[in-house]
Amino acid sequence: MATFATSDGTKKYAARFAGRAAVRHFREQQGLWLSSLGIGTYLGEADERTDQAYTDAAVAAVEAGANVIDSAINYRFQRSERSIGAAVAELTRRGYSREELLLCTKGGFLTPDGNMPADANEYFNREYVETGILHEGDVAAGCHSMAPRFLADQLERSRRNLGVETIDVYYLHNPETQLGEVPREMFHSRVRAAFEFLESAVAAAKIHFYGMATWNAFRQTENSPDYLSLATMESLARDIAGGSHHFRFVQLPCNLGMTEALTRSNQALDGRVMPMVEAANKLGITLMASASMLQGQLSRGLPSFVQAALGMNTDAERALQFVRSTPGIATALVGMSCAEHVFANLSLVKVEPASQDQFSRLFERGKQA
């Protein structure tokens, strides 16, 4: 049995919701069938109550039709990954296989384990410097590293936290954090070294794909200090592993207040400058949307033209409907820290994403507003 999401496994998962999930809720990406909505695990207190709430939420999300689960090692000091690990174990007991779920996490930020230590500098020195995991110059901005030794350590911790052999998507977490500290040429060299390590992790079956989870990098104008070219990043992976490279996912914010992935032409490719969604499609890279409701800010008070274009019952539903319907976005990730959030947000599983006509009308009305 495979230790990661597979075509057959995710197809089986989608088949569980035949007659219950709307058309186009499941989409094929990288040979996998992925839900248009996924659960994020970023916010919350680092305590046992929140641990259990996230576990319950992840179980409820999978049972409601979302097979994409997203985390990062630094979310809640590694506790969010462990909550997902507990959820995966519970889902296995309930008859779901590992092959049905896309498990995604991230590495790059230094993080304590379980809680904030009394002396953070002493902790990181003892845990990483004295052990030789981090060397002088490996850390940028006082908090971020892409050094292969560090990523290898973080990957092993994430695999243990999640309780899995293989992580489906392993992202470099906000790599643009380093651009304010190192020259771009050095940054590219660091990314290349990280990609070389990640390709080796694919070969060792520790991850299946890798990518970048970013905040600003792919939304900025080309002259911004923290801008990244997707074509340049893909070319680094291609130089390492040819056309069979595994740099196949990018996560970036996309929501009603942050539409740059769709509307800003900032990615040069094939002699043209185009929006991120078009460039990713041409390069065979899947886009995952973070901050779909901008940490709840878009769950209320939306302009009336959004309701007129998208319908739905609540602004929260409209915000999610916008992202999951955006051409070129595979999955809209939304933080769901309790089962109640899951039941509210995943009511959309039964609703077909907006049509191209609806989406176009929304943009026309937005320009006029």
C-alpha positions as a printed NumPy array, in Angstrom:
array([[  0.   ,   0.   ,   0.   ],
       [  1.295,   3.468,  -0.908],
       [  2.315,   5.799,   1.911],
       [  1.108,   8.948,   0.144],
       [ -1.884,  10.267,  -1.788],
       [ -2.408,   8.351,  -5.03 ],
       [ -4.599,   8.69 ,  -8.088],
       [ -6.623,   5.613,  -7.16 ],
       [ -6.835,   6.598,  -3.505],
       [ -8.052,  10.134,  -4.123],
       [-10.426,   8.893,  -6.806],
       [-11.84 ,   6.472,  -4.233],
       [-12.21 ,   9.35 ,  -1.807],
       [-14.11 ,  11.461,  -4.354],
       [-16.341,   8.465,  -5.104],
       [-17.393,   8.382,  -1.444],
       [-19.225,  11.657,  -2.118],
       [-20.97 ,  10.674,  -5.325],
       [-24.416,  12.251,  -5.218],
       [-23.412,  14.449,  -2.278],
       [-20.615,  16.626,  -3.667],
       [-21.371,  19.113,  -6.4  ],
       [-19.885,  18.95 ,  -9.865],
       [-16.351,  20.435,  -9.917],
       [-15.861,  20.178,  -6.169],
       [-13.165,  17.597,  -6.89 ],
       [-10.478,  18.585,  -9.398],
       [ -7.64 ,  16.564, -10.878],
       [ -4.201,  18.029, -10.181],
       [ -0.86 ,  16.253, -10.532],
       [ -2.797,  13.041, -11.152],
       [ -4.711,  13.391,  -7.864],
       [ -8.332,  14.219,  -7.129],
       [ -8.373,  17.116,  -4.683],
       [-11.238,  18.885,  -2.96 ],
       [-11.934,  22.533,  -3.799],
       [-11.84 ,  23.335,  -0.077],
       [ -9.159,  22.32 ,   2.398],
       [ -8.474,  22.765,   6.098],
       [ -5.726,  25.038,   7.417],
       [ -4.324,  24.795,  10.943],
       [ -2.451,  28.047,  11.556],
       [ -4.093,  29.947,  14.421],
       [ -4.887,  29.025,  18.013],
       [ -3.417,  28.646,  21.451],
       [ -0.651,  26.135,  22.148],
       [ -2.724,  24.074,  24.563],
       [ -4.351,  20.651,  24.754],
       [ -7.861,  21.992,  24.242],
       [ -6.882,  23.532,  20.894],
       [ -4.933,  20.376,  19.997],
       [ -8.068,  18.269,  20.366],
       [-10.236,  20.838,  18.598],
       [ -7.966,  20.744,  15.539],
       [ -7.939,  16.958,  15.552],
       [-11.736,  16.909,  15.676],
       [-11.906,  19.54 ,  12.928],
       [ -9.577,  17.618,  10.615],
       [-11.576,  14.415,  11.084],
       [-14.831,  16.291,  10.465],
       [-13.394,  17.972,   7.363],
       [-12.365,  14.692,   5.762],
       [-15.731,  13.135,   6.582],
       [-17.469,  16.188,   5.068],
       [-15.628,  16.089,   1.745],
       [-12.271,  17.88 ,   2.111],
       [ -9.212,  15.696,   1.549],
       [ -6.612,  18.502,   1.537],
       [ -5.022,  19.194,   4.942],
       [ -2.44 ,  21.942,   5.381],
       [ -0.049,  22.74 ,   8.219],
       [  3.513,  23.859,   9.01 ],
       [  6.004,  22.771,  11.627],
       [  5.945,  26.209,  13.257],
       [  2.137,  26.363,  13.54 ],
       [  1.43 ,  26.371,  17.26 ],
       [  4.983,  25.187,  18.026],
       [  4.572,  21.862,  16.143],
       [  1.271,  21.108,  17.862],
       [ -0.854,  21.577,  14.727],
       [  1.124,  18.868,  12.925],
       [  0.587,  16.551,  15.889],
       [ -3.135,  17.304,  15.878],
       [ -3.243,  16.266,  12.233],
       [ -1.277,  13.138,  13.046],
       [ -3.909,  12.218,  15.624],
       [ -6.639,  12.935,  13.074],
       [ -5.009,  10.695,  10.455],
       [ -4.797,   7.879,  12.997],
       [ -8.474,   8.321,  13.865],
       [ -9.477,   8.449,  10.193],
       [ -7.59 ,   5.199,   9.604],
       [ -9.63 ,   3.62 ,  12.376],
       [-12.748,   4.876,  10.609],
       [-11.831,   3.21 ,   7.337],
       [-10.031,   5.927,   5.382],
       [ -6.697,   5.052,   3.792],
       [ -3.573,   7.187,   3.702],
       [ -3.831,   7.223,  -0.1  ],
       [ -7.043,   9.271,   0.012],
       [ -5.572,  12.318,   1.766],
       [ -3.241,  15.085,   0.614],
       [ -1.126,  16.053,   3.634],
       [  0.88 ,  19.255,   3.235],
       [  3.318,  20.945,   5.589],
       [  6.106,  23.501,   5.525],
       [  9.611,  24.068,   6.805],
       [ 11.938,  27.036,   7.044],
       [ 11.101,  28.957,  10.195],
       [ 12.84 ,  28.15 ,  13.445],
       [ 10.315,  26.948,  15.979],
       [ 10.319,  25.659,  19.546],
       [  8.762,  22.315,  20.42 ],
       [  5.372,  22.404,  22.126],
       [  5.678,  25.771,  23.817],
       [  7.875,  28.845,  23.999],
       [ 10.996,  28.128,  26.111],
       [ 11.994,  30.513,  28.861],
       [ 15.216,  31.287,  26.985],
       [ 14.672,  30.903,  23.241],
       [ 18.286,  31.68 ,  22.335],
       [ 19.561,  28.988,  24.696],
       [ 17.054,  26.499,  23.262],
       [ 17.99 ,  27.097,  19.62 ],
       [ 21.704,  27.102,  20.38 ],
       [ 21.453,  23.793,  22.229],
       [ 19.036,  22.17 ,  19.758],
       [ 20.555,  23.304,  16.462],
       [ 23.947,  25.008,  16.763],
       [ 25.68 ,  22.677,  19.208],
       [ 24.368,  19.669,  17.267],
       [ 25.782,  21.002,  13.989],
       [ 22.401,  21.295,  12.291],
       [ 22.813,  25.035,  11.82 ],
       [ 26.118,  26.717,  11.009],
       [ 27.08 ,  30.366,  11.044],
       [ 25.329,  32.177,   8.204],
       [ 22.565,  29.587,   7.805],
       [ 19.882,  31.73 ,   9.471],
       [ 18.401,  34.835,   7.839],
       [ 16.298,  37.531,   9.506],
       [ 16.957,  35.803,  12.823],
       [ 14.285,  33.191,  12.152],
       [ 14.587,  31.464,   8.767],
       [ 16.801,  28.862,   7.145],
       [ 16.825,  26.862,   3.931],
       [ 20.078,  25.055,   4.71 ],
       [ 19.748,  21.401,   3.637],
       [ 20.871,  20.096,   7.055],
       [ 18.183,  22.156,   8.726],
       [ 15.475,  21.117,   6.253],
       [ 16.465,  17.456,   6.725],
       [ 16.028,  17.846,  10.483],
       [ 12.703,  19.646,  10.106],
       [ 11.379,  17.092,   7.64 ],
       [ 12.111,  14.242,  10.042],
       [ 10.349,  16.097,  12.848],
       [  7.334,  16.747,  10.623],
       [  7.119,  13.11 ,   9.578],
       [  7.138,  12.087,  13.247],
       [  4.606,  14.752,  14.184],
       [  2.25 ,  13.701,  11.399],
       [  2.842,  10.   ,  11.983],
       [  3.392,   9.28 ,   8.281],
       [  6.177,   7.876,   6.155],
       [  5.628,  10.249,   3.267],
       [  4.43 ,  13.856,   3.23 ],
       [  2.533,  14.633,   0.041],
       [  3.627,  18.257,  -0.371],
       [  6.544,  19.806,   1.507],
       [  6.78 ,  23.559,   1.073],
       [  9.651,  25.928,   1.653],
       [  7.885,  28.327,   4.002],
       [  7.979,  32.007,   2.985],
       [ 11.434,  31.791,   1.374],
       [ 11.171,  35.482,   0.465],
       [ 11.921,  36.157,   4.154],
       [ 15.59 ,  35.886,   3.182],
       [ 15.542,  38.376,   0.318],
       [ 15.924,  41.367,   2.603],
       [ 19.138,  39.913,   4.019],
       [ 21.008,  38.19 ,   1.205],
       [ 21.734,  39.173,  -2.418],
       [ 19.412,  37.641,  -4.977],
       [ 22.206,  35.535,  -6.491],
       [ 22.909,  34.002,  -3.082],
       [ 19.177,  33.516,  -2.537],
       [ 18.931,  31.55 ,  -5.779],
       [ 21.912,  29.448,  -4.713],
       [ 20.19 ,  28.672,  -1.41 ],
       [ 16.945,  27.75 ,  -3.149],
       [ 18.83 ,  25.473,  -5.521],
       [ 20.53 ,  23.684,  -2.615],
       [ 17.158,  23.303,  -0.9  ],
       [ 15.604,  21.903,  -4.089],
       [ 18.48 ,  19.424,  -4.441],
       [ 17.771,  18.189,  -0.935],
       [ 14.03 ,  18.006,  -1.594],
       [ 14.539,  15.992,  -4.786],
       [ 16.623,  13.565,  -2.715],
       [ 13.794,  13.4  ,  -0.172],
       [ 11.414,  12.465,  -3.006],
       [ 13.809,   9.706,  -4.077],
       [ 13.84 ,   8.435,  -0.485],
       [ 10.003,   8.441,  -0.409],
       [  9.962,  10.942,   2.463],
       [  7.98 ,  13.437,   0.403],
       [  6.051,  13.111,  -2.844],
       [  6.115,  16.697,  -4.144],
       [  7.617,  19.957,  -2.971],
       [  6.919,  23.614,  -3.492],
       [  6.893,  27.091,  -2.014],
       [  4.344,  28.496,   0.401],
       [  4.617,  32.269,   0.118],
       [  2.936,  35.45 ,   1.249],
       [  4.278,  38.294,  -0.894],
       [  6.697,  36.68 ,  -3.317],
       [  4.489,  35.8  ,  -6.272],
       [  1.974,  38.645,  -5.827],
       [  4.408,  41.56 ,  -5.931],
       [  5.413,  43.783,  -8.834],
       [  8.625,  42.753, -10.54 ],
       [ 10.691,  45.551,  -8.981],
       [  9.721,  44.695,  -5.404],
       [ 12.569,  43.488,  -3.156],
       [ 10.736,  40.285,  -2.213],
       [  9.367,  39.454,  -5.67 ],
       [  9.954,  35.994,  -7.088],
       [  9.752,  34.793, -10.67 ],
       [  7.961,  31.456, -10.908],
       [  9.799,  30.66 , -14.151],
       [ 13.143,  31.201, -12.412],
       [ 12.169,  28.949,  -9.513],
       [ 10.952,  26.256, -11.898],
       [ 14.159,  26.513, -13.925],
       [ 16.199,  25.788, -10.779],
       [ 14.211,  22.587, -10.263],
       [ 14.501,  21.736, -13.955],
       [ 18.281,  22.171, -13.86 ],
       [ 18.416,  19.632, -11.017],
       [ 15.955,  16.989, -12.193],
       [ 14.894,  17.856, -15.727],
       [ 11.268,  17.809, -16.757],
       [ 10.509,  15.139, -14.16 ],
       [ 11.248,  17.491, -11.251],
       [  8.832,  17.517,  -8.307],
       [  8.491,  21.282,  -7.748],
       [  4.777,  21.103,  -8.478],
       [  2.945,  23.176,  -5.842],
       [  2.832,  26.816,  -4.807],
       [  0.707,  28.221,  -2.016],
       [ -0.111,  31.937,  -1.996],
       [ -2.853,  34.212,  -0.684],
       [ -5.881,  34.614,  -2.903],
       [ -9.122,  36.147,  -1.706],
       [-11.574,  38.95 ,  -2.426],
       [ -9.113,  41.462,  -0.999],
       [ -5.953,  39.963,  -2.518],
       [ -6.618,  39.095,  -6.151],
       [ -3.086,  39.592,  -7.524],
       [ -2.622,  35.936,  -8.508],
       [ -5.438,  36.416, -10.997],
       [ -5.296,  40.1  , -11.867],
       [ -1.646,  41.246, -11.739],
       [  0.5  ,  40.456, -14.765],
       [  3.891,  40.049, -13.092],
       [  5.264,  36.716, -14.323],
       [  7.425,  36.688, -17.459],
       [  7.221,  33.479, -19.469],
       [  7.548,  32.632, -23.154],
       [  8.115,  36.243, -24.11 ],
       [  4.994,  37.504, -22.329],
       [  4.119,  38.859, -18.928],
       [  1.094,  37.154, -17.389],
       [ -0.687,  36.613, -14.064],
       [  0.475,  33.917, -11.689],
       [ -2.452,  31.604, -12.425],
       [ -1.55 ,  31.523, -16.135],
       [  2.164,  31.084, -15.554],
       [  1.593,  28.233, -13.097],
       [ -0.692,  26.467, -15.555],
       [  1.885,  26.725, -18.34 ],
       [  4.613,  25.375, -16.05 ],
       [  2.51 ,  22.492, -14.703],
       [  2.458,  23.868, -11.147],
       [ -0.624,  23.597,  -8.938],
       [ -1.737,  26.668,  -6.992],
       [ -3.209,  26.404,  -3.513],
       [ -4.902,  29.486,  -2.048],
       [ -4.169,  30.495,   1.537],
       [ -5.999,  33.173,   3.549],
       [ -9.234,  32.48 ,   1.681],
       [-11.172,  34.483,   4.274],
       [ -8.182,  36.581,   5.393],
       [ -8.391,  35.195,   8.936],
       [-12.11 ,  35.953,   9.124],
       [-11.928,  39.542,   7.875],
       [-13.878,  38.656,   4.727],
       [-16.617,  36.737,   6.552],
       [-18.762,  39.856,   6.968],
       [-19.395,  43.262,   5.425],
       [-18.765,  42.376,   1.782],
       [-20.05 ,  44.791,  -0.887],
       [-23.548,  44.153,  -2.189],
       [-22.286,  43.449,  -5.715],
       [-20.535,  40.305,  -4.397],
       [-23.842,  38.95 ,  -3.149],
       [-25.521,  39.916,  -6.411],
       [-22.906,  38.034,  -8.43 ],
       [-22.356,  34.965,  -6.267],
       [-25.602,  34.563,  -4.328],
       [-25.081,  32.27 ,  -1.311],
       [-26.439,  32.745,   2.212],
       [-23.556,  34.429,   4.07 ],
       [-20.498,  36.553,   3.33 ],
       [-18.287,  33.729,   4.595],
       [-19.77 ,  31.42 ,   1.96 ],
       [-19.321,  34.099,  -0.711],
       [-15.692,  34.627,   0.23 ],
       [-14.965,  30.9  ,  -0.06 ],
       [-17.023,  30.565,  -3.219],
       [-14.926,  33.291,  -4.841],
       [-11.621,  31.545,  -4.113],
       [-12.682,  27.988,  -4.979],
       [-14.124,  29.312,  -8.237],
       [-11.049,  31.316,  -9.251],
       [ -9.642,  29.874, -12.488],
       [ -6.284,  28.284, -11.815],
       [ -6.772,  27.756,  -8.067],
       [ -6.968,  24.082,  -7.105],
       [ -7.999,  24.351,  -3.449],
       [ -9.127,  27.184,  -1.194],
       [ -7.578,  26.655,   2.215],
       [ -9.479,  27.971,   5.205],
       [ -8.508,  27.821,   8.847],
       [-10.947,  25.623,  10.741],
       [-10.003,  25.166,  14.368],
       [-13.17 ,  23.393,  15.498],
       [-15.831,  21.095,  14.072],
       [-18.413,  23.905,  14.078],
       [-16.304,  25.857,  11.577],
       [-16.077,  22.747,   9.417],
       [-19.816,  22.181,   9.324],
       [-20.414,  25.813,   8.342],
       [-17.711,  26.108,   5.678],
       [-18.055,  22.685,   4.109],
       [-21.729,  23.169,   3.402],
       [-20.241,  24.42 ,   0.106],
       [-19.227,  20.877,  -0.824],
       [-22.798,  20.487,  -2.047],
       [-22.68 ,  23.749,  -4.03 ],
       [-21.187,  23.927,  -7.513],
       [-18.366,  26.486,  -7.862],
       [-19.323,  29.673,  -9.681],
       [-19.442,  29.472, -13.441],
       [-17.093,  31.459, -15.668],
       [-20.023,  33.766, -16.483],
       [-20.764,  34.418, -12.808],
       [-17.109,  35.047, -12.142],
       [-16.833,  37.493, -15.04 ],
       [-19.927,  39.375, -13.87 ],
       [-18.412,  39.68 , -10.397],
       [-15.314,  41.343, -11.808],
       [-17.316,  43.682, -14.024],
       [-19.426,  44.793, -11.078],
       [-16.324,  45.166,  -8.959],
       [-14.804,  47.564, -11.5  ],
       [-17.989,  49.617, -11.534],
       [-18.347,  49.743,  -7.74 ]])
